[in-house]
GROMACS .gro file of C-alpha atoms in nm:
model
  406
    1UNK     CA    1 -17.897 -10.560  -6.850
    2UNK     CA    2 -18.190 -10.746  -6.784
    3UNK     CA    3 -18.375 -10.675  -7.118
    4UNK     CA    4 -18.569 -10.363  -6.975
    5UNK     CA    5 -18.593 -10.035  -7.219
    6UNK     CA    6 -18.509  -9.770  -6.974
    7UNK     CA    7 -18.662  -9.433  -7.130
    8UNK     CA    8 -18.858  -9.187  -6.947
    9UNK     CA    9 -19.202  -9.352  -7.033
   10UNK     CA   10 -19.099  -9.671  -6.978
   11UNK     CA   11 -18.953  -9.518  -6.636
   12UNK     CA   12 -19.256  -9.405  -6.588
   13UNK     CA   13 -19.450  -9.737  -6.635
   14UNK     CA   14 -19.245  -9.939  -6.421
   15UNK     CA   15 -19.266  -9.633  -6.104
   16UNK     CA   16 -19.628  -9.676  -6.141
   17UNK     CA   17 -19.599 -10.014  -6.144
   18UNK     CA   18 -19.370 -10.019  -5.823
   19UNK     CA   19 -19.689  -9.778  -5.640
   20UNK     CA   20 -19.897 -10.040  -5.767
   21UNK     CA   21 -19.738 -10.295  -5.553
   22UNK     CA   22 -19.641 -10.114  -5.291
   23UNK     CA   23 -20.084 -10.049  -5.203
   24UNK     CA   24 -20.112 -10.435  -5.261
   25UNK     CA   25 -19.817 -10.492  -4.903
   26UNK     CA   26 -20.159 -10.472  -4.671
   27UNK     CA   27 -20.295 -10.779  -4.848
   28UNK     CA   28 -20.010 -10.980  -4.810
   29UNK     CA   29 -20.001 -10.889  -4.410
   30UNK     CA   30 -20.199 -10.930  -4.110
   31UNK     CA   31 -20.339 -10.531  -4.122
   32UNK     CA   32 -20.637 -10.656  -4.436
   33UNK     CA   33 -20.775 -10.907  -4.194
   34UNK     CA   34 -20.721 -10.693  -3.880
   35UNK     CA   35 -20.909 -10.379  -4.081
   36UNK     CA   36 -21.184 -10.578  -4.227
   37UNK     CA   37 -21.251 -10.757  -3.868
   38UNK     CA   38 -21.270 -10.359  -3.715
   39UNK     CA   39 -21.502 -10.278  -3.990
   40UNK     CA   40 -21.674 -10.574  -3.929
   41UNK     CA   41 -21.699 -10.647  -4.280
   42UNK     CA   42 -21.785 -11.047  -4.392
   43UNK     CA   43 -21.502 -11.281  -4.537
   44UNK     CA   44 -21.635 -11.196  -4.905
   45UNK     CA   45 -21.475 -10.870  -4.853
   46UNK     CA   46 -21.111 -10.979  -4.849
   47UNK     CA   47 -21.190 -11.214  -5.178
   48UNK     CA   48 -21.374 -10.874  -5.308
   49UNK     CA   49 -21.085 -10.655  -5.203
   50UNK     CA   50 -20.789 -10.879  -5.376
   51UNK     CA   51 -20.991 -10.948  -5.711
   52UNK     CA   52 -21.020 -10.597  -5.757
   53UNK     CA   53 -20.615 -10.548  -5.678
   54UNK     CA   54 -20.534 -10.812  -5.940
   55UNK     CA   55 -20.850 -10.685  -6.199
   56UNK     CA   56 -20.628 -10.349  -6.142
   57UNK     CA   57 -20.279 -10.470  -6.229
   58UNK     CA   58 -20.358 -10.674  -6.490
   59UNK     CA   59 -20.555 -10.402  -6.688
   60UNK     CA   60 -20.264 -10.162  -6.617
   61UNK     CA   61 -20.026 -10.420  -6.758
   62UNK     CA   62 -20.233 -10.453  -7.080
   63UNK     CA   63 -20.276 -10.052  -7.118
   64UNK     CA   64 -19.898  -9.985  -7.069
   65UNK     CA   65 -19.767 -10.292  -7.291
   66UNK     CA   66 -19.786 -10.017  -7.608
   67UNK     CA   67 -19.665  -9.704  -7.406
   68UNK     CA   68 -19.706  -9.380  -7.610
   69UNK     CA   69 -19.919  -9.503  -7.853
   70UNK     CA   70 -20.278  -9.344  -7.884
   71UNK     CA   71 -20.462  -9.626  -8.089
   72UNK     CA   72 -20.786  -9.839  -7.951
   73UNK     CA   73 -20.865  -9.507  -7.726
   74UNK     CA   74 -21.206  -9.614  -7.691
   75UNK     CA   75 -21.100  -9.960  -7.555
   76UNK     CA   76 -20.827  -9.770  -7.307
   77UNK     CA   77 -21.082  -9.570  -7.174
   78UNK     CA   78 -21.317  -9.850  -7.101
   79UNK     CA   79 -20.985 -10.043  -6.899
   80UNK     CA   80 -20.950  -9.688  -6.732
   81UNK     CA   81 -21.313  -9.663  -6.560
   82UNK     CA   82 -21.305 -10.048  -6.476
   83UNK     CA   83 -20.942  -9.973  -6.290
   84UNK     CA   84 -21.073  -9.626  -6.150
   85UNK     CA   85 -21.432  -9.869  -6.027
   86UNK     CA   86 -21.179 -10.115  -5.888
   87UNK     CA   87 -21.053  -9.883  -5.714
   88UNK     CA   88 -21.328  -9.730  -5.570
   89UNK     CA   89 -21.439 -10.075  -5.430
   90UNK     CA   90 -21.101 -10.124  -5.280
   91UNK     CA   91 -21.167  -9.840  -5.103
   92UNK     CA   92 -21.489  -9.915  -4.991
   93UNK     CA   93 -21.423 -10.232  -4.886
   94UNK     CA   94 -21.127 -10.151  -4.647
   95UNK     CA   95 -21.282  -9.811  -4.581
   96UNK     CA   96 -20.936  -9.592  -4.604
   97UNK     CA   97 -20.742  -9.361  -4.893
   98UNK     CA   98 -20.591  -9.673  -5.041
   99UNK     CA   99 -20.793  -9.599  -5.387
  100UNK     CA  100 -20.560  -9.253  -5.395
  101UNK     CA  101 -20.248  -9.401  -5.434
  102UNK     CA  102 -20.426  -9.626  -5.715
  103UNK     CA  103 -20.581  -9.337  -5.857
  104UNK     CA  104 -20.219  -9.166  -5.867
  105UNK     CA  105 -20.097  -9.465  -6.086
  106UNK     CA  106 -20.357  -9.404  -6.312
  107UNK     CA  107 -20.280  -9.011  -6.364
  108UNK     CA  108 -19.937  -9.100  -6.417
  109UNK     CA  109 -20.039  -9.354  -6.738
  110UNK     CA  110 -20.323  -9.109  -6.832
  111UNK     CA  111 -20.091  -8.837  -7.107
  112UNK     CA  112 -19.931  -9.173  -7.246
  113UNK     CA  113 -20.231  -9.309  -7.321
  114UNK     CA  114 -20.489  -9.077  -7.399
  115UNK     CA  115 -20.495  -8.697  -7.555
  116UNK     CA  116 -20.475  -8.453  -7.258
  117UNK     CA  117 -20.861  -8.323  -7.264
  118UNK     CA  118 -20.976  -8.665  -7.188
  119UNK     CA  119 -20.714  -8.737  -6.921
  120UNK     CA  120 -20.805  -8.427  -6.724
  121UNK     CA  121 -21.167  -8.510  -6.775
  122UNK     CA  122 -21.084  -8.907  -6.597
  123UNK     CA  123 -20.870  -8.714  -6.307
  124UNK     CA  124 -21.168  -8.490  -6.214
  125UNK     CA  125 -21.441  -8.812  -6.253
  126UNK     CA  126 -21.215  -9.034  -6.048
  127UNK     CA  127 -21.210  -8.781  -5.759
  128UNK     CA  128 -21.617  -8.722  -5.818
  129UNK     CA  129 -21.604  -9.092  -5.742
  130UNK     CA  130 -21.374  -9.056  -5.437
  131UNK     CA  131 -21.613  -8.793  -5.314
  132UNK     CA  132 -21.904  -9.038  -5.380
  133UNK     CA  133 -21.714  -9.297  -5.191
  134UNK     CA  134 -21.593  -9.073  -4.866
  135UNK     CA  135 -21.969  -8.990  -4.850
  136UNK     CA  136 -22.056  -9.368  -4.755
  137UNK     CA  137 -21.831  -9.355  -4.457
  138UNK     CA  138 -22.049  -9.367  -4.136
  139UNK     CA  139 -21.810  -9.058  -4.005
  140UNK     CA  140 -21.862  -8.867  -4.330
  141UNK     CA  141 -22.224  -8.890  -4.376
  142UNK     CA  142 -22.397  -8.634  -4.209
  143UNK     CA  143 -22.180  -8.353  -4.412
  144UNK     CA  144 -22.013  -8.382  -4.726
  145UNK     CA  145 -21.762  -8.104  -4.648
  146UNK     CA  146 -21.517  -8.369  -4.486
  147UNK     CA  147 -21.605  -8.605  -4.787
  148UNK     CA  148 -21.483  -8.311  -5.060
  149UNK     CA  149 -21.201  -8.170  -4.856
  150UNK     CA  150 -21.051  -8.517  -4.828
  151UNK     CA  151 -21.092  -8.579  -5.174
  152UNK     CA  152 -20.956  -8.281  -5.325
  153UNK     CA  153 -20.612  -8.348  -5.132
  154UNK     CA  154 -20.577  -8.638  -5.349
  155UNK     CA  155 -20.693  -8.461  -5.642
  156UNK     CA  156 -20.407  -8.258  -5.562
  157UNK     CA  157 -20.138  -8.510  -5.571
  158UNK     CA  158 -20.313  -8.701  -5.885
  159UNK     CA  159 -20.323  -8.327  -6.077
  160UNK     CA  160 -19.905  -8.339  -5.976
  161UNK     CA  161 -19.863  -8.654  -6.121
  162UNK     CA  162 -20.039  -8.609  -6.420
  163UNK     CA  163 -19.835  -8.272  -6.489
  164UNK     CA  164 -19.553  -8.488  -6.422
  165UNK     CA  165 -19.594  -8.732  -6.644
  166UNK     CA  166 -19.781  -8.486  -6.931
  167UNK     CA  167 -19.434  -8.284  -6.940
  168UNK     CA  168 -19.217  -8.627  -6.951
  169UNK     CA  169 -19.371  -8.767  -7.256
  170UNK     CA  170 -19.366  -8.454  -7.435
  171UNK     CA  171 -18.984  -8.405  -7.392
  172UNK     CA  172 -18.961  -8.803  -7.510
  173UNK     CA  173 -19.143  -8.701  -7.826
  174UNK     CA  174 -18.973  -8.343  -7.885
  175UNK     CA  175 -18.666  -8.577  -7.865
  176UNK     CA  176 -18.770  -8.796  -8.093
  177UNK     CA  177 -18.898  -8.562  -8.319
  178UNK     CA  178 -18.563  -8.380  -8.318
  179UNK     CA  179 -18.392  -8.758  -8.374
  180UNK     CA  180 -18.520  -8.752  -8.668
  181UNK     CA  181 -18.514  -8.434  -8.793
  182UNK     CA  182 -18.145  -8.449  -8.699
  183UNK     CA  183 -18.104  -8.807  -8.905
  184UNK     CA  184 -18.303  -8.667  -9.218
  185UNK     CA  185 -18.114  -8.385  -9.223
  186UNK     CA  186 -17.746  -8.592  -9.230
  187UNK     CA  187 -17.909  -8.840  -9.488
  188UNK     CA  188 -18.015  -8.542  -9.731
  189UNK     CA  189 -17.693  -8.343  -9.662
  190UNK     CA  190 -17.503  -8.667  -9.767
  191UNK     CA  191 -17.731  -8.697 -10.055
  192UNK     CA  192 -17.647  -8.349 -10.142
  193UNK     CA  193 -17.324  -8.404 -10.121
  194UNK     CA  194 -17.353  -8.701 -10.381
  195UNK     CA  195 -17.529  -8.448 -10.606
  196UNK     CA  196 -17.264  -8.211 -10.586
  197UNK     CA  197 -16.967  -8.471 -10.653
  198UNK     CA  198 -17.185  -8.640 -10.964
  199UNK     CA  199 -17.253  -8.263 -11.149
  200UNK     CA  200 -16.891  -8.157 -11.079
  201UNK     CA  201 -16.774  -8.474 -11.270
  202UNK     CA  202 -17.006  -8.331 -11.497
  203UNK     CA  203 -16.901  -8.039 -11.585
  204UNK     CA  204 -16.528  -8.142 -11.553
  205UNK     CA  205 -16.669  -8.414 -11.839
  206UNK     CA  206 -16.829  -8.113 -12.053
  207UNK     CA  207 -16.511  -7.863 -12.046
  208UNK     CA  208 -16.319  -8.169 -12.153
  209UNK     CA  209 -16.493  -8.230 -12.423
  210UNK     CA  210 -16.621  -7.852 -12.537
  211UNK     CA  211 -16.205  -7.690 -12.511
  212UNK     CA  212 -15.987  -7.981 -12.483
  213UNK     CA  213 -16.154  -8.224 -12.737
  214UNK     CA  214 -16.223  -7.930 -12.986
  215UNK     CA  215 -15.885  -7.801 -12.974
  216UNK     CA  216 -15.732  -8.162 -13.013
  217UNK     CA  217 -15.918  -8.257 -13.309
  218UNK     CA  218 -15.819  -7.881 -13.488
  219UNK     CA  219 -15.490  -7.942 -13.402
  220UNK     CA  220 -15.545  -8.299 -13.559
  221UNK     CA  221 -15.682  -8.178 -13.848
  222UNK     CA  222 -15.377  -7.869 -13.921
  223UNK     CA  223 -15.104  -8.190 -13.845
  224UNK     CA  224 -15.312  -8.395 -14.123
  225UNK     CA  225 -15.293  -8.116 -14.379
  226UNK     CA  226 -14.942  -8.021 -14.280
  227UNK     CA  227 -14.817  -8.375 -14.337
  228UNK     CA  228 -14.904  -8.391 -14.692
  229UNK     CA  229 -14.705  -8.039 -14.721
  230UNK     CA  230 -14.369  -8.089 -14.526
  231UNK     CA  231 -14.109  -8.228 -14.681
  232UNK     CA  232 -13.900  -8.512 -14.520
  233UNK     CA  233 -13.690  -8.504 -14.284
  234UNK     CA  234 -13.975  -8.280 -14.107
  235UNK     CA  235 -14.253  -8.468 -14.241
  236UNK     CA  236 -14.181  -8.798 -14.019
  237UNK     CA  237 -14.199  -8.566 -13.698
  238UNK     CA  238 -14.537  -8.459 -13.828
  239UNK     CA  239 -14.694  -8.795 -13.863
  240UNK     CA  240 -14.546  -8.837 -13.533
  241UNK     CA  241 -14.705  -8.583 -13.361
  242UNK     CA  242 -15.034  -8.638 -13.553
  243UNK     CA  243 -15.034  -9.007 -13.392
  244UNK     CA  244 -14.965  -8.824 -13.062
  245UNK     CA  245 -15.264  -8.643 -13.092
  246UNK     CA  246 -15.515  -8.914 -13.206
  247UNK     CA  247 -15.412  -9.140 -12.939
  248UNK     CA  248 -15.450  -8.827 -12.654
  249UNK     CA  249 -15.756  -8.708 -12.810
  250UNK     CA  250 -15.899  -9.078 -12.744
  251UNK     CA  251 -15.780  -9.060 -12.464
  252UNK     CA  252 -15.969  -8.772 -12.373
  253UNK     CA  253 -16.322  -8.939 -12.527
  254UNK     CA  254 -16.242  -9.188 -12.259
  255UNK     CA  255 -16.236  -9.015 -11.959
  256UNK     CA  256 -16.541  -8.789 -12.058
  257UNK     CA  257 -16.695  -9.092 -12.138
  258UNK     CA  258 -16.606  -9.265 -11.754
  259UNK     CA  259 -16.708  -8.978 -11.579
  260UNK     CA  260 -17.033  -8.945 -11.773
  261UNK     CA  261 -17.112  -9.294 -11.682
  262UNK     CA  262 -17.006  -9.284 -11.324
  263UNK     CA  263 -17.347  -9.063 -11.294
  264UNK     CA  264 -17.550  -9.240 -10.987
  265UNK     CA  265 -17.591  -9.117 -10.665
  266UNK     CA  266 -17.419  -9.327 -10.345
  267UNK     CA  267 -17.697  -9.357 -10.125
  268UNK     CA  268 -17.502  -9.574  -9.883
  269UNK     CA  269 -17.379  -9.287  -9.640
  270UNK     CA  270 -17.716  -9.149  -9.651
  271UNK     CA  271 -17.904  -9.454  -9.550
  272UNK     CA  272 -17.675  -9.555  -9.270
  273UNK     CA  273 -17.694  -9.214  -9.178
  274UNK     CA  274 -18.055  -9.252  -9.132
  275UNK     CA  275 -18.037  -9.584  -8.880
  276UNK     CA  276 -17.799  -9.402  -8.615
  277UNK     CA  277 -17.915  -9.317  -8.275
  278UNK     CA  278 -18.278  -9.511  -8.349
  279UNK     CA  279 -18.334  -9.513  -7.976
  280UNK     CA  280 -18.416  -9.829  -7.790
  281UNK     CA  281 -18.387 -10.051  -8.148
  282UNK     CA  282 -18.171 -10.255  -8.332
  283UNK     CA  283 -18.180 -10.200  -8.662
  284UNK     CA  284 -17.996 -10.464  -8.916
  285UNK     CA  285 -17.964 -10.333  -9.239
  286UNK     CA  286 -17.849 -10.563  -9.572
  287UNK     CA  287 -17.739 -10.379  -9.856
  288UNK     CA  288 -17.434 -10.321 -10.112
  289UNK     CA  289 -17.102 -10.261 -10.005
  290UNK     CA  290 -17.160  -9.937 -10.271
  291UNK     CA  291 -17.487  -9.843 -10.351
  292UNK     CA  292 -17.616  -9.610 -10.605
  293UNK     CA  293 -17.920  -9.545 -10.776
  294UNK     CA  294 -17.932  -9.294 -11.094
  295UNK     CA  295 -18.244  -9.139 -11.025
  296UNK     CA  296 -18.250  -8.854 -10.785
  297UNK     CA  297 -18.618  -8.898 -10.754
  298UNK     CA  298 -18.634  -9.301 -10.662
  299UNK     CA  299 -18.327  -9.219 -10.429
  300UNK     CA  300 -18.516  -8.945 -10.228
  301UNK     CA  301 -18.838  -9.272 -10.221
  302UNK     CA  302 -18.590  -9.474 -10.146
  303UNK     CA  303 -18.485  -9.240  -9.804
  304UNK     CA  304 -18.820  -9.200  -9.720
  305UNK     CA  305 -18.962  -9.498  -9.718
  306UNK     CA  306 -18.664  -9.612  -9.487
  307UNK     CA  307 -18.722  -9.323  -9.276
  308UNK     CA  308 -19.141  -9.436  -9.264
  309UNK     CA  309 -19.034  -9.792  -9.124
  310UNK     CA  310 -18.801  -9.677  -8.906
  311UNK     CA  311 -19.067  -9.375  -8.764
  312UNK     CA  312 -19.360  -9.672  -8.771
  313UNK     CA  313 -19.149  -9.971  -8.557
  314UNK     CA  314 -19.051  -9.697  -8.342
  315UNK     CA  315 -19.412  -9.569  -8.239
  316UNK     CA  316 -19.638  -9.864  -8.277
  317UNK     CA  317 -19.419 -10.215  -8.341
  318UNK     CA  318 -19.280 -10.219  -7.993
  319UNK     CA  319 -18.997 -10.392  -8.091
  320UNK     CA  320 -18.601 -10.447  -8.030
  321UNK     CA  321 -18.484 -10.554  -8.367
  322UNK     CA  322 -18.549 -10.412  -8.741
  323UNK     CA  323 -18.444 -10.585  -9.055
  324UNK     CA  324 -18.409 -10.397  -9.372
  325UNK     CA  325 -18.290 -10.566  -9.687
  326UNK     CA  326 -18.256 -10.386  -9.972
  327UNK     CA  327 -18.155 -10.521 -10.348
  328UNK     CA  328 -18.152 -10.501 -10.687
  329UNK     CA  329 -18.416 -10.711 -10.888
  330UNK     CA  330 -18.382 -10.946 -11.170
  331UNK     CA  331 -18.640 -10.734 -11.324
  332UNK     CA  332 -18.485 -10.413 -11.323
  333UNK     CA  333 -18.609 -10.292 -10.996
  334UNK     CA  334 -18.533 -10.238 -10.666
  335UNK     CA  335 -18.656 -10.390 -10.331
  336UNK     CA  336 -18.657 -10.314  -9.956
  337UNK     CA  337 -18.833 -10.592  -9.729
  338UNK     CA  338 -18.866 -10.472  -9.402
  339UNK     CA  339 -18.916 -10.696  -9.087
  340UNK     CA  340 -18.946 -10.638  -8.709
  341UNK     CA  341 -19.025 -10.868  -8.406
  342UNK     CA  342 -19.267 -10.636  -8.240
  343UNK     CA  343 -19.633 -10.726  -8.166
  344UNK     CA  344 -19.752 -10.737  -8.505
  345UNK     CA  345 -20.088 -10.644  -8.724
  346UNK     CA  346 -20.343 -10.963  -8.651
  347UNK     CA  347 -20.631 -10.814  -8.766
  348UNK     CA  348 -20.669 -10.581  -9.106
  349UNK     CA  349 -20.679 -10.267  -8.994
  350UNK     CA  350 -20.723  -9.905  -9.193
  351UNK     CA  351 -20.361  -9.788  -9.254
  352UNK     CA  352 -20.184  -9.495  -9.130
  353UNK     CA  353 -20.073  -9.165  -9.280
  354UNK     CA  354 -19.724  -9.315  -9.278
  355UNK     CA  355 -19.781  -9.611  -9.494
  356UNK     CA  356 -20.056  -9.425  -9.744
  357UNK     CA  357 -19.812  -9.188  -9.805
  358UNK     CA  358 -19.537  -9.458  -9.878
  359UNK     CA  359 -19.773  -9.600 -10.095
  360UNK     CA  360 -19.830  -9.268 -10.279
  361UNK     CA  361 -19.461  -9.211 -10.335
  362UNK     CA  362 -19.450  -9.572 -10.449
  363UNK     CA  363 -19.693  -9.502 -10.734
  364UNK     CA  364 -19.560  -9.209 -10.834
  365UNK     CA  365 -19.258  -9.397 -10.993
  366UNK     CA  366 -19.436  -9.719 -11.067
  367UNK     CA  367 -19.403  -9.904 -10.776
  368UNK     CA  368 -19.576 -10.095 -10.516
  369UNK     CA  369 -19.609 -10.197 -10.184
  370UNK     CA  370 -19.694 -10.565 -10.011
  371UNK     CA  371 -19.819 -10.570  -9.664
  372UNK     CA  372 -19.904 -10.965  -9.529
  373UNK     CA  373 -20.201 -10.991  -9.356
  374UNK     CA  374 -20.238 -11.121  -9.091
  375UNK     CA  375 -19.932 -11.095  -8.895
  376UNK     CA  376 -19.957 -11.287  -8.568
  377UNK     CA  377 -19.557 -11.179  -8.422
  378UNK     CA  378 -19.378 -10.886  -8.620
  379UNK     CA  379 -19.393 -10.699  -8.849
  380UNK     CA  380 -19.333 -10.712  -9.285
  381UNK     CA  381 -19.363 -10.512  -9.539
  382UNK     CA  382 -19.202 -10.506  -9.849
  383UNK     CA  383 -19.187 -10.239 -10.145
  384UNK     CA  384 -19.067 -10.283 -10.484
  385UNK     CA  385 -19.016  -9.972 -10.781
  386UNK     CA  386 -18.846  -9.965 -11.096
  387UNK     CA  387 -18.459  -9.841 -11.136
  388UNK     CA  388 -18.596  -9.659 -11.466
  389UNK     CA  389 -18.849  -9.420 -11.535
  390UNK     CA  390 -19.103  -9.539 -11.727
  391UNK     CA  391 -19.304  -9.272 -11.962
  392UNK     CA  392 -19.688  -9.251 -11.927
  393UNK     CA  393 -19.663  -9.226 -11.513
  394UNK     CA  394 -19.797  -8.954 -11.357
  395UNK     CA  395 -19.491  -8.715 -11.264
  396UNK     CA  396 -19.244  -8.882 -11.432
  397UNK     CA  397 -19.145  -8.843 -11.752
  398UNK     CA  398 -18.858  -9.061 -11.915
  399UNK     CA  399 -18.460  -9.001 -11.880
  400UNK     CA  400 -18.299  -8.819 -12.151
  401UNK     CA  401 -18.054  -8.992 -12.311
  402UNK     CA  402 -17.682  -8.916 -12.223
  403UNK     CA  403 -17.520  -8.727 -12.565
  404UNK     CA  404 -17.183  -8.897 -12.685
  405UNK     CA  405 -16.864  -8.738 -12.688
  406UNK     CA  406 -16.807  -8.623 -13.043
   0.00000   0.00000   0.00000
């Protein structure tokens, strides 16, 4: 209602983000000044104290805008140890456990941001700090036993967190994952369908014309020779029955002839099968009322390179809307622009496995694919192939032509 994805990560982001806020109610209150004045700390400490708040928040904001994706790790770890040092000088500075509860939002961003082995490793160095930090306190110095003990009950609560969130974003992406195995599987069952329907019109084409046909034109043929024998009266019913067979034996070399040419596969329950239950996007798709492509190898490109943009606006676009036009080309060819009004590819960046291997099933059948650069706000991409095989490419060799009915 108010434009917010609810899914378990975002969830996640925005609980976080609540905890955040709710550690930043002392500086908005008489108990920062009241502490600091105890601790008998200067007035720099209350600018030092709310710079590193907002340093906090604003880094979180930035690391969580992309939730789920695990790109630019090096730069998310470097935001990570500048919020966990934040931290640690809030904590300093109004000598209490008010870094824990920071530290807490951080383990619950960590397995959305980061693989696991590196989030446990920040967990355990973020308490190391904490222990580093108890140690300063004048009634923690002369044993660090206090210091540890203190710090391992919030290693506690950060571990639970962490768990927390760790078993959260893998159900989101065994869902996911079983999205689309569950929308692949309807688009090739309704492609296999398609198949089906096209080689029973096949062979309802070929025993047409192998016993129907045949035994038309002999019967043809024996009314021919029998209507230079019979004598008349009986010889006018024979022509007569001759014409009758002509004109159904014609009529037969027309059907055969429909269904032969009504050979191309309807991919137009398959794609729209593909699109439904995309969670938390829009997708707009342009296309014919009916459409069919010949080929069973540029429809199964066709599916997948639908299925690639949809998998790749899901996971990195962060978007809310998808456009997917798809055409015919005055050249013989077929089209599929793609557009989405996520965040974009500024800078020129080494592609994915998802788009190299788009471009490798492009190629295989002749095609191509266009990618903008740069892209300041969305995402575009458009692939073109041909509608006919084309001999001399690797993997495909050239259609057969179909044999006329004799």
């Amino acid at each position: 209602m108010f434009g917010i994805k609810l899914n378990h990560t975002s969830m996640l982001r925005y609980a976080a983000l609540f905890t955040y806020l709710c550690v930043g109610v002392p500086l908005v209150s008489t108990w920062a000044d009241q502490r600091l004045s105890m601790l008998q700390r200067p007035n720099m400490a209350l600018l030092i104290w709310a710079v590193c708040y907002v340093l906090f928040g604003v880094i979180y904001w930035l690391l969580t805008r992309n939730f789920g994706s695990r790109r630019f790790w090096p730069l998310k770890v470097l935001g990570l140890a500048i919020m966990i040092l934040a931290s640690i000088v809030i904590g300093w500075v109004s000598h209490s456990g008010l870094p824990a509860m920071l530290m807490v939002v951080i383990a619950v961003v960590l397995p959305l941001l980061l693989p696991i082995w590196m989030g446990v490793v920040l967990i355990v160095l973020q308490n190391l700090g904490m222990v580093v930090m108890f140690s300063l306190f004048p009634e923690y110095q002369h044993s660090i036993g206090p210091a540890l003990l203190q710090s391992s009950l919030y290693l506690g609560i950060s571990a639970l967190a962490f768990v927390v969130a760790l078993v959260a974003s893998q159900q989101a992406e065994e869902r996911e994952r079983q999205r689309q195995l569950n929308s692949e599987l309807r688009a090739t069952r309704a492609l296999l369908a398609e198949s089906s329907r096209i080689a029973e019109r096949m062979r309802i084409s070929r025993e047409l014309h192998d016993l129907v046909g045949h035994h038309l034109t002999a019967l043809s043929l024996n009314l021919e020779v029998a209507s230079h024998l019979a004598q008349p009266p009986a010889a006018d019913h024979v022509r007569k029955a001759q014409g009758t067979a002509k004109q159904l034996l014609a009529d037969v070399r027309e059907v055969v002839s429909e269904l032969r040419q009504d050979a191309e596969l309807d991919l137009t329950h398959a794609l729209r099968s593909l699109i439904e239950g995309v969670p938390s996007l829009n997708v707009h798709l342009k296309m014919p009322p009916r459409f069919a492509v010949e080929d069973p190898q540029r429809a199964q490109v066709l599916l997948r390179c639908v299925q690639e943009v949809l998998t790749n606006t899901v996971r990195h676009a962060h978007a809310s809307n998808l456009w997917l036009h798809i055409e015919r080309t005055a050249d013989g060819g077929l089209r599929l622009d793609a557009r989405d009004d996520g965040r974009g590819a500024p800078q020129l960046e080494q592609e994915g496995n998802g788009l190299t291997g788009m471009r490798e099933r492009l190629a295989e059948v002749g095609g191509r694919l266009d990618i903008p650069r740069p892209q300041a706000r969305g995402f575009h991409l458009s692939a073109w192939f041909p509608l006919e095989p084309e001999v001399g490419l690797p993997g495909v060799s050239a259609r057969p032509e179909t044999p006329g009915v004799a």
